[in-house]
PDB file of C-alpha atoms in Angstrom:
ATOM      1  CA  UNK A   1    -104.834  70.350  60.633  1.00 46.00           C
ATOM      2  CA  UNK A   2    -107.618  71.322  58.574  1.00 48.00           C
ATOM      3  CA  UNK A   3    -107.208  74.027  56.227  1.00 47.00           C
ATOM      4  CA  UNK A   4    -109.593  76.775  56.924  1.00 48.00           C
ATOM      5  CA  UNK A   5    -108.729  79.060  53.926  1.00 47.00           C
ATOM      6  CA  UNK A   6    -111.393  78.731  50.816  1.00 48.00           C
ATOM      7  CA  UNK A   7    -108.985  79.826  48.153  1.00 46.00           C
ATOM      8  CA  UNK A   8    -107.797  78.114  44.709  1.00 49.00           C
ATOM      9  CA  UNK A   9    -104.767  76.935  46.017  1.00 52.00           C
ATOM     10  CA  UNK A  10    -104.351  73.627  45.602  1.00 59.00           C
ATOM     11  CA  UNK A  11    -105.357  71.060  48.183  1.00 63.00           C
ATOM     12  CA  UNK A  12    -104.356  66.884  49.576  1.00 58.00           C
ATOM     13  CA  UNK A  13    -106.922  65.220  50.963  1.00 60.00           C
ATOM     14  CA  UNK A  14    -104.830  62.558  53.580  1.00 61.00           C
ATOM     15  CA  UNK A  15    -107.011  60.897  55.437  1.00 68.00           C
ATOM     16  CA  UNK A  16    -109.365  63.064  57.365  1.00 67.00           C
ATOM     17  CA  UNK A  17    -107.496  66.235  56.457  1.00 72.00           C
ATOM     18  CA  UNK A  18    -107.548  68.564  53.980  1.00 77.00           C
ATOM     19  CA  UNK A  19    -104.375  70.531  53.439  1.00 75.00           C
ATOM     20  CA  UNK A  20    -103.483  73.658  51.203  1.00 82.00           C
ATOM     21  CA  UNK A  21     -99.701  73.834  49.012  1.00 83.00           C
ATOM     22  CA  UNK A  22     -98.453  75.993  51.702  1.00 86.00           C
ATOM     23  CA  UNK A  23     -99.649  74.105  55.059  1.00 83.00           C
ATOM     24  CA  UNK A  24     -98.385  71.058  52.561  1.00 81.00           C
ATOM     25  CA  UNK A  25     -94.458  72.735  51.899  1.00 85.00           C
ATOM     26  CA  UNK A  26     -94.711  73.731  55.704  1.00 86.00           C
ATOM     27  CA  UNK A  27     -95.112  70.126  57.202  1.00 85.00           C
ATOM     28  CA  UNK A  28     -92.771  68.676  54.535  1.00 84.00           C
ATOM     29  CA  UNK A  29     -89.903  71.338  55.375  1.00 85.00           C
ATOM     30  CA  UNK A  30     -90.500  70.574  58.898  1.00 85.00           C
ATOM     31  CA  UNK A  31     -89.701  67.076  58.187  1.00 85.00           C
ATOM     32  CA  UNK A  32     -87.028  67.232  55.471  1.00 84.00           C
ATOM     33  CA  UNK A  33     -83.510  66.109  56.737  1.00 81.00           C
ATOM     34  CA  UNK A  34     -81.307  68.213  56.852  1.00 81.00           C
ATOM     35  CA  UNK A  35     -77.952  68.393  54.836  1.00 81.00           C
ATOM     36  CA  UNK A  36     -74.649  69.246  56.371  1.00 88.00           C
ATOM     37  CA  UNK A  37     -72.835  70.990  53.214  1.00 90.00           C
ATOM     38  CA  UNK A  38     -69.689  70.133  54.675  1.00 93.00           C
ATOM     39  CA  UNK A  39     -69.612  66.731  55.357  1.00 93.00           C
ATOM     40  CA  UNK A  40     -71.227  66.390  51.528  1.00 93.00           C
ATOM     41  CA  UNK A  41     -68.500  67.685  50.037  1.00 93.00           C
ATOM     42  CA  UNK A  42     -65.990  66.148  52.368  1.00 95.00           C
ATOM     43  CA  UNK A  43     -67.496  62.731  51.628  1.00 95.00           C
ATOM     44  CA  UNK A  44     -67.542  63.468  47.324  1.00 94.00           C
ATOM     45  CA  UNK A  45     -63.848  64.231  47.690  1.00 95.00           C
ATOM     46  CA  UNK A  46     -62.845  61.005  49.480  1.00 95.00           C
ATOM     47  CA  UNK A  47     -64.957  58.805  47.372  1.00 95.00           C
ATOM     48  CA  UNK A  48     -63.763  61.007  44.011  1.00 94.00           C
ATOM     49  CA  UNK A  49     -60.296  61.429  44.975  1.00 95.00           C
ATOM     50  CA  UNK A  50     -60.037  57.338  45.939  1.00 95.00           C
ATOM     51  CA  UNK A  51     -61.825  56.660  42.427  1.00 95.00           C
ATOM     52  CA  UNK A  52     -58.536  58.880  40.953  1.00 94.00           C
ATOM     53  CA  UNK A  53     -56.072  57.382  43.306  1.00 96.00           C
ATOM     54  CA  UNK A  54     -57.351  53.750  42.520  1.00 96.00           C
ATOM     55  CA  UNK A  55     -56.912  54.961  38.117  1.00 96.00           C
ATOM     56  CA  UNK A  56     -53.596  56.262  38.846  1.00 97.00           C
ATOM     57  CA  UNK A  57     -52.553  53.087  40.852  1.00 98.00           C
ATOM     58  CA  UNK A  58     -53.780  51.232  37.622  1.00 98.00           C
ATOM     59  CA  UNK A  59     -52.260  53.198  35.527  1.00 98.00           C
ATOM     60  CA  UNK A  60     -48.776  52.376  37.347  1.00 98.00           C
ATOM     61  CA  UNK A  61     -49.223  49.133  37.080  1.00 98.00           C
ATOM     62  CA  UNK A  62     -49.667  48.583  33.778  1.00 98.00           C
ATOM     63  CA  UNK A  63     -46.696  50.910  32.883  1.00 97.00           C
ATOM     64  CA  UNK A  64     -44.901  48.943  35.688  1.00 97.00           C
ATOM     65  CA  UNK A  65     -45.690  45.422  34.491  1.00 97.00           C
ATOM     66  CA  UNK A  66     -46.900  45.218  31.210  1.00 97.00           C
ATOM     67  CA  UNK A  67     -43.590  48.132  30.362  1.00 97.00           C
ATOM     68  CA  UNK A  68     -45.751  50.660  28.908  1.00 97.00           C
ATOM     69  CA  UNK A  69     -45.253  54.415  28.650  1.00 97.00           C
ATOM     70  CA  UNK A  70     -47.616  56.746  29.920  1.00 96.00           C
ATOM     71  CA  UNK A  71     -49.396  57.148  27.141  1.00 96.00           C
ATOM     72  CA  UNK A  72     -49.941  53.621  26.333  1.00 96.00           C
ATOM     73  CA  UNK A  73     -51.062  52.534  29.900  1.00 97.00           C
ATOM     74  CA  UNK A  74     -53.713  55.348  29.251  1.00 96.00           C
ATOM     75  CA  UNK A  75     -56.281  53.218  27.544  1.00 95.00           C
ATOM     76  CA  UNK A  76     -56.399  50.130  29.381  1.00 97.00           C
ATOM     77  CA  UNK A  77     -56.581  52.449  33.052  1.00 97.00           C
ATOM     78  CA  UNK A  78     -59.735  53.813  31.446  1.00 96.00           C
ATOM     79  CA  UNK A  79     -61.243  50.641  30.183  1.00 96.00           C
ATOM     80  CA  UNK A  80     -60.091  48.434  33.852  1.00 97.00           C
ATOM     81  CA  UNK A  81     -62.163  51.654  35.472  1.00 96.00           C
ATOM     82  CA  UNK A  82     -65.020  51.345  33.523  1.00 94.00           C
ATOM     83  CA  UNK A  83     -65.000  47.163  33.975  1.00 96.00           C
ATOM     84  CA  UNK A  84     -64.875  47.698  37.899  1.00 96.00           C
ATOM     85  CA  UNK A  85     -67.303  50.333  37.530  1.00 95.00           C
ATOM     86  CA  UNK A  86     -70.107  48.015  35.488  1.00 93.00           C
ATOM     87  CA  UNK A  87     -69.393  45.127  37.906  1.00 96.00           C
ATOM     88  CA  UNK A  88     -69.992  47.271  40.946  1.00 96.00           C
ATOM     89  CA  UNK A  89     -73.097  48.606  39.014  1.00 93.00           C
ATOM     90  CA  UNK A  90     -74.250  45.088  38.332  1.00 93.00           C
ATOM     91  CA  UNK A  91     -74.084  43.934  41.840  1.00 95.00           C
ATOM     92  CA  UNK A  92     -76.299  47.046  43.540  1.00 94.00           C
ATOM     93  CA  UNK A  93     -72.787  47.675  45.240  1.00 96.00           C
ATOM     94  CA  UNK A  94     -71.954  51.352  42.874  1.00 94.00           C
ATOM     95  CA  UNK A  95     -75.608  53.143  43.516  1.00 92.00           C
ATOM     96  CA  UNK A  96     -74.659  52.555  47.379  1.00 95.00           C
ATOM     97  CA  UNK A  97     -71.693  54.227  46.945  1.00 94.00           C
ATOM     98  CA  UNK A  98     -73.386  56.627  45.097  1.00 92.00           C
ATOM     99  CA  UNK A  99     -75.937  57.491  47.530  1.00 92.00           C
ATOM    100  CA  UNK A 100     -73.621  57.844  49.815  1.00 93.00           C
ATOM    101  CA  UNK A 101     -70.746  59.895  47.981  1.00 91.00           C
ATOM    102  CA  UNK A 102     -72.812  62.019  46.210  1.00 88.00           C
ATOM    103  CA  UNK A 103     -71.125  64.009  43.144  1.00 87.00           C
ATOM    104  CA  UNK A 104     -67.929  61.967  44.181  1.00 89.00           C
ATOM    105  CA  UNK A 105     -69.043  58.511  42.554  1.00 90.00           C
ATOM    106  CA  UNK A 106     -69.695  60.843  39.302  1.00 85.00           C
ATOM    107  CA  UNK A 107     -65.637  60.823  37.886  1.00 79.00           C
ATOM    108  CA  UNK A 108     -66.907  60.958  34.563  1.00 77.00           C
ATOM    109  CA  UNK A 109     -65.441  57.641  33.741  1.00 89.00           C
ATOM    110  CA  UNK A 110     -67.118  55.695  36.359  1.00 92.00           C
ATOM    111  CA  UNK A 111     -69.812  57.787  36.813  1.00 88.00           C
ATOM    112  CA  UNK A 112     -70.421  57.388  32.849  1.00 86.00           C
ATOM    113  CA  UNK A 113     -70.371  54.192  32.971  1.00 89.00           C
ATOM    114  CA  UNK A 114     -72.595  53.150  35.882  1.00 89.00           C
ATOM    115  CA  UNK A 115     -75.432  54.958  34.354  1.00 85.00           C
ATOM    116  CA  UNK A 116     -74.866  53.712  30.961  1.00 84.00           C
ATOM    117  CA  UNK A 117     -75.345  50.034  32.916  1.00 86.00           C
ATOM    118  CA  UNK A 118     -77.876  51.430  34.888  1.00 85.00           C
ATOM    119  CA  UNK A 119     -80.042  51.937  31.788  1.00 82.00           C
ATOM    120  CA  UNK A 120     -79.541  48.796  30.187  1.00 84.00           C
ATOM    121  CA  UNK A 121     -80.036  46.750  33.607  1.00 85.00           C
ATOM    122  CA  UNK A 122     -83.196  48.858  33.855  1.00 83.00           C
ATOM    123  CA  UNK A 123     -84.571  48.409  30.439  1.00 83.00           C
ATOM    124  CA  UNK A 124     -83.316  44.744  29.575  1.00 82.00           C
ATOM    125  CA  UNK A 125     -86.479  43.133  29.765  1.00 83.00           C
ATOM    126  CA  UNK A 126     -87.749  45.316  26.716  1.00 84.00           C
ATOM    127  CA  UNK A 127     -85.837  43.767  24.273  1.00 84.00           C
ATOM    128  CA  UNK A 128     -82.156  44.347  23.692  1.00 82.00           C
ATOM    129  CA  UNK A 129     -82.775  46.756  20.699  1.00 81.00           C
ATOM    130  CA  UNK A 130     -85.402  48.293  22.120  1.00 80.00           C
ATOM    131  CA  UNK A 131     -85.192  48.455  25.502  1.00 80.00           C
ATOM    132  CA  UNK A 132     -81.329  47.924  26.429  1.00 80.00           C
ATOM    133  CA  UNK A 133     -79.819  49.500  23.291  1.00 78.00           C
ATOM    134  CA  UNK A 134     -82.568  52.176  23.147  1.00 77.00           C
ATOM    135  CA  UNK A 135     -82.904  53.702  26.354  1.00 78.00           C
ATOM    136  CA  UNK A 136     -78.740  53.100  27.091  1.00 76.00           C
ATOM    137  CA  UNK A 137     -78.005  55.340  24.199  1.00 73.00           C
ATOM    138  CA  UNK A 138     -80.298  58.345  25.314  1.00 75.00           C
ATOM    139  CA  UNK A 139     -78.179  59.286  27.789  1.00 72.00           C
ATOM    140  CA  UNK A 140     -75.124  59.075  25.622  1.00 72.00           C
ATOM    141  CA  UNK A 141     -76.309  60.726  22.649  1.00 74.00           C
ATOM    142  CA  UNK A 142     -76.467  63.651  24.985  1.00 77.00           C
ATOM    143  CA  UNK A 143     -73.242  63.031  26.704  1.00 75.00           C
ATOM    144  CA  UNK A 144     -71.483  63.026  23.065  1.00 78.00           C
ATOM    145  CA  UNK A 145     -73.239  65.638  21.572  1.00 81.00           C
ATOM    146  CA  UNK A 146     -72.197  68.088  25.131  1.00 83.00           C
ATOM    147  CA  UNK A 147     -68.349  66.646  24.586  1.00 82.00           C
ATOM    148  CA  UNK A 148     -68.695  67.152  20.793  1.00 87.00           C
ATOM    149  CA  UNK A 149     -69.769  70.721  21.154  1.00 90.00           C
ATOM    150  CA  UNK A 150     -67.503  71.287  23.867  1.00 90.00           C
ATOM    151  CA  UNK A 151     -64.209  70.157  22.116  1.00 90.00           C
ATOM    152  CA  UNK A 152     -65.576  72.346  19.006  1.00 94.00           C
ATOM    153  CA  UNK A 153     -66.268  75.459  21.092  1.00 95.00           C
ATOM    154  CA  UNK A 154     -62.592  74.482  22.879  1.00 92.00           C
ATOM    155  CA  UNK A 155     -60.800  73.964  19.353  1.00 92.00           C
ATOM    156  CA  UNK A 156     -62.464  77.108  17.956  1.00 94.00           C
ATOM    157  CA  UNK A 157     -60.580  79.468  20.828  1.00 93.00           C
ATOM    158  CA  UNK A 158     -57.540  77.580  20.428  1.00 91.00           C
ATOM    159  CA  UNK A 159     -57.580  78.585  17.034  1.00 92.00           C
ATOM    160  CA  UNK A 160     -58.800  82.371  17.425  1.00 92.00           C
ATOM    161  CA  UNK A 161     -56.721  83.308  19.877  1.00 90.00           C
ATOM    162  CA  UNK A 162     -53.290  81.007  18.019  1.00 85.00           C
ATOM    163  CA  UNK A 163     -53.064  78.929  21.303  1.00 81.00           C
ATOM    164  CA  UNK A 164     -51.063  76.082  19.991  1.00 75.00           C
ATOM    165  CA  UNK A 165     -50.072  73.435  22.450  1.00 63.00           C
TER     166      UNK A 165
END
């Protein structure tokens, strides 16, 4: 397929060939995969909704055994999920999970989590400082500075509008 056309357009040389952006997008299109919508989102809900179902089970027990109230068993749910989540991370079992879930595997707990240990797996031959502590903490800064401005922009409409709860 060489391209015939002697315009501007950018052009990849592959071998023998020579092939514009468009006869380029064409032949990757051709090749993409395609993505069922429905069996996405079908496959994000079980993997989400298990993630939830395994927090809540959690969450029983610890109210169950440890004779907590709701409230109390809140904290140690969230801090078991994020445990299970970094160990999964750590052993390459998570971002298979992941890959295959989709959005599901991102519960903002777990999903939180996982790339907060992604980072510091990724970077921990840097340096701790540096490289773990570093590049961990740019993806929270912007995590807590969305969830800051969030609960200020959610706290400013409770108060406007006299919403008390």
């Amino acid at each position: 397929m060489a391209a015939s056309s002697k315009s501007q357009s950018a052009k990849w040389k592959l071998g023998n060939w020579t092939l514009s952006e468009q006869e380029y997008k064409k032949i990757a299109k051709q090749r993409e995969p395609s993505r069922s919508v429905f069996k996405n989102c079908i496959r994000a809900f079980l993997v989400g909704g298990t993630i939830c179902l395994i927090g809540q089970a959690l969450q029983q027990m610890y109210m169950t055994f440890f004779h907590m109230s709701e409230k109390q068993a809140t904290n140690p749910t969230v801090v078991t999920l994020i445990l299970i989540s970094v160990i999964l991370t750590c052993c390459g079992v998570y971002d298979k999970i992941a890959q295959w879930a989709g959005a599901g595997s991102a519960v903002p707990v777990t999903g939180f989590a996982n790339s907060m240990c992604s980072a510091a797996l990724e970077h921990r031959a840097e340096g701790l400082v540096l490289g773990v502590g570093g590049n961990m903490f740019k993806l929270a800064g912007s995590v807590v500075v969305f969830g800051t401005v969030a609960a200020f922009i959610v706290a400013l409409v409770y108060y406007l509008f006299g919403l008390q709860h």
